[in-house]
């Protein structure tokens, strides 16, 4: 129970089913700015809101202090990824760590039969096989961030709101008299005060704020930047280099030399990507749809070992992001993008992938 409306309704639905329900809230961080900020989670006011909901439902409520684990497994890694010139996905890290691994272990210690969460995904049993599918409300679907869920975890998990649209979830909350019925949704990067992720990273990894050169694809110096922390691959805004024939985008970040490599949009075209730490829930599917960002539409690709080759060049593919694979609405698995290959080099990569 994060203190938001989704997990609160999940608890309410479980309680109304007649099951013995125990609410668990994780205290993950305690930034002063986040305590009163609308749209945070797992800190300050949110913990109080979760307790209020549990009292309203008449269920037991525990608060677990996972702040040190969250800092090590999510916040520190978030900062490390930026320091390496990569684009992190902290929500996936959080779900793979404290929210599922640690929380499921705690639930088993309590003797629970299952763990229910407020995620917008659907758990389906198909011919005796447990599958994970996109949420019925595609505008709220959170499957991209749950690609790391293992088959063993999926056996134990339940997602009561996965079949519901968001307005219905809020209606159920209001009907149950829950004070969080109209509470705004939490932000993706919940632990970053006021959305200033660069400020947090600079505090934790000061070297990311060091100025450096902006160079073109040939290494020609075009200007200066105020720190690699302000940039991600595919970014156009903030480069501030004028007099060019075409708009410039961040093509590559070289943290060792503090160089920002920029080029035209076509330089962002990627034909293949190598995936590390792959988690697989599917069978032997090789022709798949893949999402390389949470809000990106899925595109066709072919998997060969730890490589995924796009049917058509794809844009906005950045190391550090998650590549998540689907068969229709079913989530097959995913992993971290470790390496990308520009479109004109597709043949050498295909040979390497099949070697």
Tab-separated table of C-alpha atoms in Angstrom:
chain	number	residue	atom	x	y	z
A	1	UNK	CA	0.000	0.000	0.000
A	2	UNK	CA	1.892	3.026	-1.295
A	3	UNK	CA	-0.714	5.496	-0.101
A	4	UNK	CA	-2.164	5.991	-3.577
A	5	UNK	CA	-5.600	5.166	-4.882
A	6	UNK	CA	-4.585	2.077	-6.907
A	7	UNK	CA	-3.055	0.032	-4.093
A	8	UNK	CA	-5.776	1.263	-1.736
A	9	UNK	CA	-8.491	-0.114	-4.018
A	10	UNK	CA	-6.519	-3.345	-4.419
A	11	UNK	CA	-6.614	-3.667	-0.615
A	12	UNK	CA	-10.316	-2.820	-0.525
A	13	UNK	CA	-11.193	-5.427	-3.143
A	14	UNK	CA	-9.186	-8.033	-1.248
A	15	UNK	CA	-10.852	-7.109	2.045
A	16	UNK	CA	-14.333	-7.178	0.517
A	17	UNK	CA	-13.672	-10.694	-0.795
A	18	UNK	CA	-13.664	-11.947	2.781
A	19	UNK	CA	-9.949	-12.743	2.861
A	20	UNK	CA	-7.794	-11.875	5.838
A	21	UNK	CA	-5.840	-8.892	4.537
A	22	UNK	CA	-2.669	-7.295	5.886
A	23	UNK	CA	-1.604	-3.966	4.447
A	24	UNK	CA	2.120	-3.342	4.027
A	25	UNK	CA	3.688	0.029	3.259
A	26	UNK	CA	7.346	0.495	2.423
A	27	UNK	CA	9.170	3.590	3.618
A	28	UNK	CA	11.653	4.004	0.803
A	29	UNK	CA	13.001	7.528	1.212
A	30	UNK	CA	12.411	10.654	3.250
A	31	UNK	CA	13.381	13.729	1.258
A	32	UNK	CA	11.947	16.747	3.049
A	33	UNK	CA	10.572	18.132	-0.210
A	34	UNK	CA	8.787	14.876	-0.974
A	35	UNK	CA	6.942	14.671	2.334
A	36	UNK	CA	4.435	17.342	1.366
A	37	UNK	CA	4.763	17.190	-2.419
A	38	UNK	CA	1.717	16.037	-4.338
A	39	UNK	CA	2.540	13.042	-6.498
A	40	UNK	CA	5.157	11.333	-4.359
A	41	UNK	CA	4.907	7.861	-2.882
A	42	UNK	CA	6.325	5.755	-0.057
A	43	UNK	CA	7.275	8.694	2.176
A	44	UNK	CA	5.728	11.115	4.666
A	45	UNK	CA	2.085	11.852	3.874
A	46	UNK	CA	1.767	8.719	1.766
A	47	UNK	CA	2.503	6.445	4.708
A	48	UNK	CA	-0.143	8.283	6.724
A	49	UNK	CA	-2.631	7.922	3.851
A	50	UNK	CA	-1.991	4.183	3.653
A	51	UNK	CA	-2.572	3.826	7.403
A	52	UNK	CA	-5.803	5.831	7.124
A	53	UNK	CA	-7.054	3.506	4.363
A	54	UNK	CA	-6.112	0.411	6.371
A	55	UNK	CA	-8.000	1.757	9.379
A	56	UNK	CA	-11.020	2.477	7.186
A	57	UNK	CA	-10.960	-1.073	5.828
A	58	UNK	CA	-10.368	-2.561	9.277
A	59	UNK	CA	-7.207	-4.406	8.283
A	60	UNK	CA	-3.806	-4.706	9.942
A	61	UNK	CA	-1.096	-2.393	8.664
A	62	UNK	CA	2.688	-2.671	8.755
A	63	UNK	CA	5.299	-0.086	7.758
A	64	UNK	CA	8.654	-1.533	6.722
A	65	UNK	CA	11.754	0.657	6.660
A	66	UNK	CA	13.487	-0.269	3.406
A	67	UNK	CA	15.175	3.105	2.960
A	68	UNK	CA	18.736	1.745	2.986
A	69	UNK	CA	17.888	-1.032	0.508
A	70	UNK	CA	16.101	1.412	-1.761
A	71	UNK	CA	19.030	3.811	-1.701
A	72	UNK	CA	21.519	1.093	-2.575
A	73	UNK	CA	19.428	-0.763	-5.143
A	74	UNK	CA	17.630	2.130	-6.830
A	75	UNK	CA	18.870	5.645	-6.000
A	76	UNK	CA	22.602	4.879	-6.082
A	77	UNK	CA	22.240	2.832	-9.242
A	78	UNK	CA	20.162	5.616	-10.806
A	79	UNK	CA	23.033	8.028	-10.172
A	80	UNK	CA	25.648	5.506	-11.327
A	81	UNK	CA	23.853	4.974	-14.635
A	82	UNK	CA	23.851	8.700	-15.388
A	83	UNK	CA	27.532	8.859	-14.467
A	84	UNK	CA	28.146	6.141	-17.080
A	85	UNK	CA	26.238	8.046	-19.755
A	86	UNK	CA	23.299	5.624	-19.659
A	87	UNK	CA	19.559	6.200	-19.263
A	88	UNK	CA	18.224	4.424	-16.140
A	89	UNK	CA	14.728	3.058	-15.480
A	90	UNK	CA	14.366	3.328	-11.700
A	91	UNK	CA	10.784	2.001	-11.566
A	92	UNK	CA	11.916	-1.329	-13.006
A	93	UNK	CA	14.766	-1.511	-10.500
A	94	UNK	CA	12.358	-0.816	-7.652
A	95	UNK	CA	9.901	-3.505	-8.780
A	96	UNK	CA	12.678	-6.064	-9.247
A	97	UNK	CA	14.137	-5.314	-5.841
A	98	UNK	CA	12.334	-4.088	-2.753
A	99	UNK	CA	8.781	-4.156	-4.123
A	100	UNK	CA	8.790	-7.770	-5.263
A	101	UNK	CA	11.881	-9.651	-4.114
A	102	UNK	CA	11.981	-8.267	-0.572
A	103	UNK	CA	8.253	-7.739	-0.124
A	104	UNK	CA	7.350	-11.222	-1.353
A	105	UNK	CA	9.863	-12.675	1.085
A	106	UNK	CA	8.183	-10.722	3.901
A	107	UNK	CA	4.724	-11.870	2.798
A	108	UNK	CA	5.850	-15.500	2.820
A	109	UNK	CA	7.262	-15.028	6.317
A	110	UNK	CA	3.800	-13.901	7.414
A	111	UNK	CA	2.327	-17.078	5.920
A	112	UNK	CA	0.395	-15.171	3.250
A	113	UNK	CA	-1.184	-17.018	0.329
A	114	UNK	CA	-0.424	-14.224	-2.131
A	115	UNK	CA	0.716	-10.621	-2.520
A	116	UNK	CA	-1.721	-8.189	-4.166
A	117	UNK	CA	-0.522	-4.883	-5.635
A	118	UNK	CA	-2.117	-1.934	-7.399
A	119	UNK	CA	-0.241	-2.346	-10.674
A	120	UNK	CA	-2.187	-2.044	-13.928
A	121	UNK	CA	-1.312	-5.455	-15.338
A	122	UNK	CA	-3.262	-8.696	-15.654
A	123	UNK	CA	-2.290	-12.135	-14.430
A	124	UNK	CA	-3.908	-14.829	-16.582
A	125	UNK	CA	-3.902	-18.612	-16.423
A	126	UNK	CA	-3.847	-20.105	-19.914
A	127	UNK	CA	-3.903	-23.896	-20.164
A	128	UNK	CA	-2.274	-24.216	-16.760
A	129	UNK	CA	0.372	-21.632	-17.665
A	130	UNK	CA	0.485	-18.380	-15.678
A	131	UNK	CA	0.989	-15.357	-17.933
A	132	UNK	CA	1.443	-11.634	-17.405
A	133	UNK	CA	-0.501	-9.313	-19.716
A	134	UNK	CA	-0.866	-5.596	-20.254
A	135	UNK	CA	-3.468	-3.811	-18.164
A	136	UNK	CA	-6.929	-3.606	-19.702
A	137	UNK	CA	-6.666	0.200	-19.598
A	138	UNK	CA	-3.759	0.637	-22.002
A	139	UNK	CA	-3.362	4.282	-21.009
A	140	UNK	CA	-2.426	3.049	-17.511
A	141	UNK	CA	-0.583	-0.159	-18.434
A	142	UNK	CA	2.526	-0.721	-16.276
A	143	UNK	CA	3.787	-3.984	-17.751
A	144	UNK	CA	6.912	-2.288	-19.153
A	145	UNK	CA	8.157	-1.748	-15.604
A	146	UNK	CA	7.393	-5.325	-14.531
A	147	UNK	CA	9.405	-7.201	-17.152
A	148	UNK	CA	11.733	-8.488	-14.422
A	149	UNK	CA	8.954	-10.410	-12.677
A	150	UNK	CA	9.944	-14.076	-12.494
A	151	UNK	CA	7.670	-17.054	-13.042
A	152	UNK	CA	7.973	-17.969	-9.374
A	153	UNK	CA	6.982	-14.460	-8.318
A	154	UNK	CA	4.076	-14.429	-10.765
A	155	UNK	CA	2.661	-17.538	-9.112
A	156	UNK	CA	2.441	-15.583	-5.858
A	157	UNK	CA	1.286	-12.190	-7.183
A	158	UNK	CA	-2.222	-10.845	-7.807
A	159	UNK	CA	-3.242	-7.602	-9.534
A	160	UNK	CA	-6.849	-6.737	-8.574
A	161	UNK	CA	-7.100	-3.467	-10.558
A	162	UNK	CA	-5.527	-4.777	-13.760
A	163	UNK	CA	-8.905	-5.305	-15.442
A	164	UNK	CA	-10.261	-1.878	-14.463
A	165	UNK	CA	-10.038	1.563	-16.081
A	166	UNK	CA	-8.690	4.329	-13.853
A	167	UNK	CA	-12.045	6.173	-13.495
A	168	UNK	CA	-13.609	2.963	-12.180
A	169	UNK	CA	-10.795	2.575	-9.637
A	170	UNK	CA	-11.450	6.093	-8.359
A	171	UNK	CA	-15.199	5.418	-8.247
A	172	UNK	CA	-14.647	2.288	-6.161
A	173	UNK	CA	-12.400	4.250	-3.801
A	174	UNK	CA	-15.039	6.937	-3.344
A	175	UNK	CA	-17.742	4.313	-2.869
A	176	UNK	CA	-15.654	2.701	-0.117
A	177	UNK	CA	-15.167	6.068	1.571
A	178	UNK	CA	-11.398	6.139	1.037
A	179	UNK	CA	-9.873	9.590	1.437
A	180	UNK	CA	-7.397	8.907	-1.361
A	181	UNK	CA	-10.119	8.584	-4.022
A	182	UNK	CA	-9.134	11.863	-5.690
A	183	UNK	CA	-5.437	11.804	-4.755
A	184	UNK	CA	-3.165	12.632	-7.741
A	185	UNK	CA	-1.082	9.829	-9.210
A	186	UNK	CA	2.539	9.412	-8.150
A	187	UNK	CA	5.322	10.461	-10.489
A	188	UNK	CA	7.497	7.940	-12.346
A	189	UNK	CA	10.664	9.004	-10.516
A	190	UNK	CA	9.034	9.307	-7.119
A	191	UNK	CA	12.204	9.867	-5.100
A	192	UNK	CA	13.358	12.972	-6.995
A	193	UNK	CA	12.260	16.149	-5.213
A	194	UNK	CA	10.406	18.540	-7.523
A	195	UNK	CA	11.435	16.443	-10.519
A	196	UNK	CA	14.994	17.817	-10.397
A	197	UNK	CA	16.789	14.544	-11.173
A	198	UNK	CA	19.905	16.399	-12.319
A	199	UNK	CA	20.181	18.063	-8.921
A	200	UNK	CA	20.008	14.708	-7.150
A	201	UNK	CA	22.565	13.073	-9.449
A	202	UNK	CA	24.971	16.003	-9.117
A	203	UNK	CA	24.721	15.736	-5.333
A	204	UNK	CA	25.491	12.009	-5.382
A	205	UNK	CA	27.947	11.989	-8.315
A	206	UNK	CA	29.490	15.492	-8.567
A	207	UNK	CA	31.638	14.488	-11.520
A	208	UNK	CA	28.547	14.411	-13.738
A	209	UNK	CA	28.297	18.210	-13.434
A	210	UNK	CA	31.759	18.839	-14.905
A	211	UNK	CA	31.650	20.802	-18.191
A	212	UNK	CA	32.902	19.264	-21.403
A	213	UNK	CA	32.967	19.460	-25.179
A	214	UNK	CA	30.108	19.022	-27.605
A	215	UNK	CA	31.458	17.340	-30.742
A	216	UNK	CA	29.974	16.151	-34.020
A	217	UNK	CA	30.213	12.599	-35.340
A	218	UNK	CA	33.634	13.350	-36.787
A	219	UNK	CA	35.002	14.683	-33.495
A	220	UNK	CA	34.874	18.376	-34.455
A	221	UNK	CA	34.263	20.588	-31.422
A	222	UNK	CA	30.995	22.522	-31.755
A	223	UNK	CA	30.631	23.960	-28.284
A	224	UNK	CA	30.567	23.311	-24.553
A	225	UNK	CA	28.038	21.685	-22.216
A	226	UNK	CA	27.439	22.132	-18.485
A	227	UNK	CA	27.643	18.461	-17.481
A	228	UNK	CA	26.613	15.102	-18.932
A	229	UNK	CA	23.983	14.768	-16.207
A	230	UNK	CA	21.764	17.125	-18.212
A	231	UNK	CA	21.604	14.853	-21.273
A	232	UNK	CA	20.354	11.486	-22.469
A	233	UNK	CA	20.655	9.768	-25.849
A	234	UNK	CA	18.053	11.099	-28.285
A	235	UNK	CA	17.705	14.454	-26.539
A	236	UNK	CA	17.430	17.596	-28.663
A	237	UNK	CA	16.724	20.364	-26.176
A	238	UNK	CA	19.580	22.000	-24.279
A	239	UNK	CA	22.382	21.325	-26.768
A	240	UNK	CA	22.555	25.047	-27.625
A	241	UNK	CA	24.748	24.800	-30.699
A	242	UNK	CA	23.661	27.138	-33.466
A	243	UNK	CA	24.531	27.603	-37.106
A	244	UNK	CA	23.981	23.977	-38.109
A	245	UNK	CA	22.266	22.797	-41.283
A	246	UNK	CA	20.071	20.332	-39.345
A	247	UNK	CA	18.769	20.057	-35.780
A	248	UNK	CA	21.196	18.215	-33.521
A	249	UNK	CA	20.448	15.308	-31.175
A	250	UNK	CA	22.529	13.554	-28.548
A	251	UNK	CA	23.874	10.447	-30.289
A	252	UNK	CA	26.326	9.257	-27.660
A	253	UNK	CA	27.630	10.270	-24.242
A	254	UNK	CA	31.276	9.610	-23.398
A	255	UNK	CA	31.584	10.150	-19.636
A	256	UNK	CA	35.286	9.287	-19.535
A	257	UNK	CA	36.160	12.299	-21.651
A	258	UNK	CA	32.998	14.255	-20.711
A	259	UNK	CA	32.207	14.563	-24.410
A	260	UNK	CA	28.719	14.886	-25.805
A	261	UNK	CA	28.536	13.467	-29.343
A	262	UNK	CA	25.747	15.007	-31.403
A	263	UNK	CA	24.398	14.531	-34.897
A	264	UNK	CA	21.283	14.685	-37.093
A	265	UNK	CA	18.250	12.590	-36.242
A	266	UNK	CA	19.140	9.915	-38.810
A	267	UNK	CA	22.271	9.160	-36.758
A	268	UNK	CA	19.975	7.843	-34.014
A	269	UNK	CA	18.654	5.024	-36.206
A	270	UNK	CA	19.404	1.655	-34.575
A	271	UNK	CA	19.177	-1.730	-36.256
A	272	UNK	CA	20.013	-3.983	-33.308
A	273	UNK	CA	20.619	-3.974	-29.578
A	274	UNK	CA	22.293	-6.327	-27.165
A	275	UNK	CA	20.345	-7.203	-24.039
A	276	UNK	CA	21.847	-8.068	-20.671
A	277	UNK	CA	20.219	-9.672	-17.603
A	278	UNK	CA	17.354	-11.021	-19.680
A	279	UNK	CA	14.315	-12.275	-17.747
A	280	UNK	CA	12.064	-14.523	-19.810
A	281	UNK	CA	8.450	-15.498	-19.061
A	282	UNK	CA	7.647	-16.799	-22.516
A	283	UNK	CA	8.514	-19.990	-24.358
A	284	UNK	CA	10.649	-20.046	-27.498
A	285	UNK	CA	9.200	-16.967	-29.223
A	286	UNK	CA	11.675	-15.235	-31.512
A	287	UNK	CA	9.430	-12.975	-33.597
A	288	UNK	CA	8.256	-10.418	-31.048
A	289	UNK	CA	7.086	-6.872	-30.465
A	290	UNK	CA	9.428	-4.772	-28.342
A	291	UNK	CA	9.157	-1.506	-26.442
A	292	UNK	CA	12.357	0.430	-25.733
A	293	UNK	CA	10.651	3.159	-23.668
A	294	UNK	CA	7.590	3.014	-21.465
A	295	UNK	CA	5.571	5.372	-23.691
A	296	UNK	CA	6.906	4.099	-27.016
A	297	UNK	CA	4.688	1.973	-29.261
A	298	UNK	CA	5.834	-1.641	-29.659
A	299	UNK	CA	7.732	-2.433	-32.874
A	300	UNK	CA	8.586	-5.715	-34.579
A	301	UNK	CA	11.900	-7.389	-33.840
A	302	UNK	CA	13.649	-10.760	-33.919
A	303	UNK	CA	15.489	-12.216	-30.939
A	304	UNK	CA	18.674	-14.227	-31.411
A	305	UNK	CA	20.368	-15.112	-28.131
A	306	UNK	CA	21.123	-11.830	-26.377
A	307	UNK	CA	20.594	-9.707	-29.484
A	308	UNK	CA	17.358	-8.196	-30.768
A	309	UNK	CA	17.249	-7.059	-34.391
A	310	UNK	CA	14.604	-4.546	-35.443
A	311	UNK	CA	12.613	-5.183	-38.604
A	312	UNK	CA	12.981	-1.465	-39.367
A	313	UNK	CA	15.455	1.029	-37.901
A	314	UNK	CA	14.262	2.289	-34.519
A	315	UNK	CA	14.921	5.651	-32.904
A	316	UNK	CA	15.371	6.654	-29.272
A	317	UNK	CA	17.137	3.435	-28.221
A	318	UNK	CA	19.529	4.203	-25.369
A	319	UNK	CA	21.835	1.983	-23.309
A	320	UNK	CA	20.505	1.611	-19.785
A	321	UNK	CA	16.867	1.584	-20.814
A	322	UNK	CA	14.736	-1.532	-20.639
A	323	UNK	CA	13.832	-3.530	-23.750
A	324	UNK	CA	10.536	-5.289	-23.056
A	325	UNK	CA	9.163	-7.997	-25.340
A	326	UNK	CA	5.517	-8.833	-26.061
A	327	UNK	CA	3.334	-11.279	-27.963
A	328	UNK	CA	0.164	-9.270	-28.391
A	329	UNK	CA	-0.884	-8.203	-24.897
A	330	UNK	CA	1.295	-10.826	-23.219
A	331	UNK	CA	4.579	-9.770	-21.639
A	332	UNK	CA	7.286	-12.253	-22.642
A	333	UNK	CA	10.185	-10.715	-20.717
A	334	UNK	CA	12.918	-8.160	-21.120
A	335	UNK	CA	16.300	-6.881	-20.045
A	336	UNK	CA	18.630	-3.907	-20.015
A	337	UNK	CA	19.872	-2.422	-23.286
A	338	UNK	CA	23.640	-2.728	-23.041
A	339	UNK	CA	24.779	-1.898	-26.578
A	340	UNK	CA	23.207	-0.534	-29.736
A	341	UNK	CA	24.282	-0.660	-33.369
A	342	UNK	CA	23.604	2.064	-35.907
A	343	UNK	CA	21.418	1.050	-38.819
A	344	UNK	CA	24.127	0.978	-41.492
A	345	UNK	CA	26.095	-1.617	-39.467
A	346	UNK	CA	23.231	-4.119	-39.253
A	347	UNK	CA	24.885	-6.948	-41.181
A	348	UNK	CA	28.013	-7.277	-39.003
A	349	UNK	CA	25.826	-7.277	-35.903
A	350	UNK	CA	23.520	-9.966	-37.279
A	351	UNK	CA	26.512	-12.185	-37.979
A	352	UNK	CA	27.903	-11.590	-34.513
A	353	UNK	CA	24.551	-12.376	-32.915
A	354	UNK	CA	24.324	-15.698	-34.724
A	355	UNK	CA	27.963	-16.678	-34.298
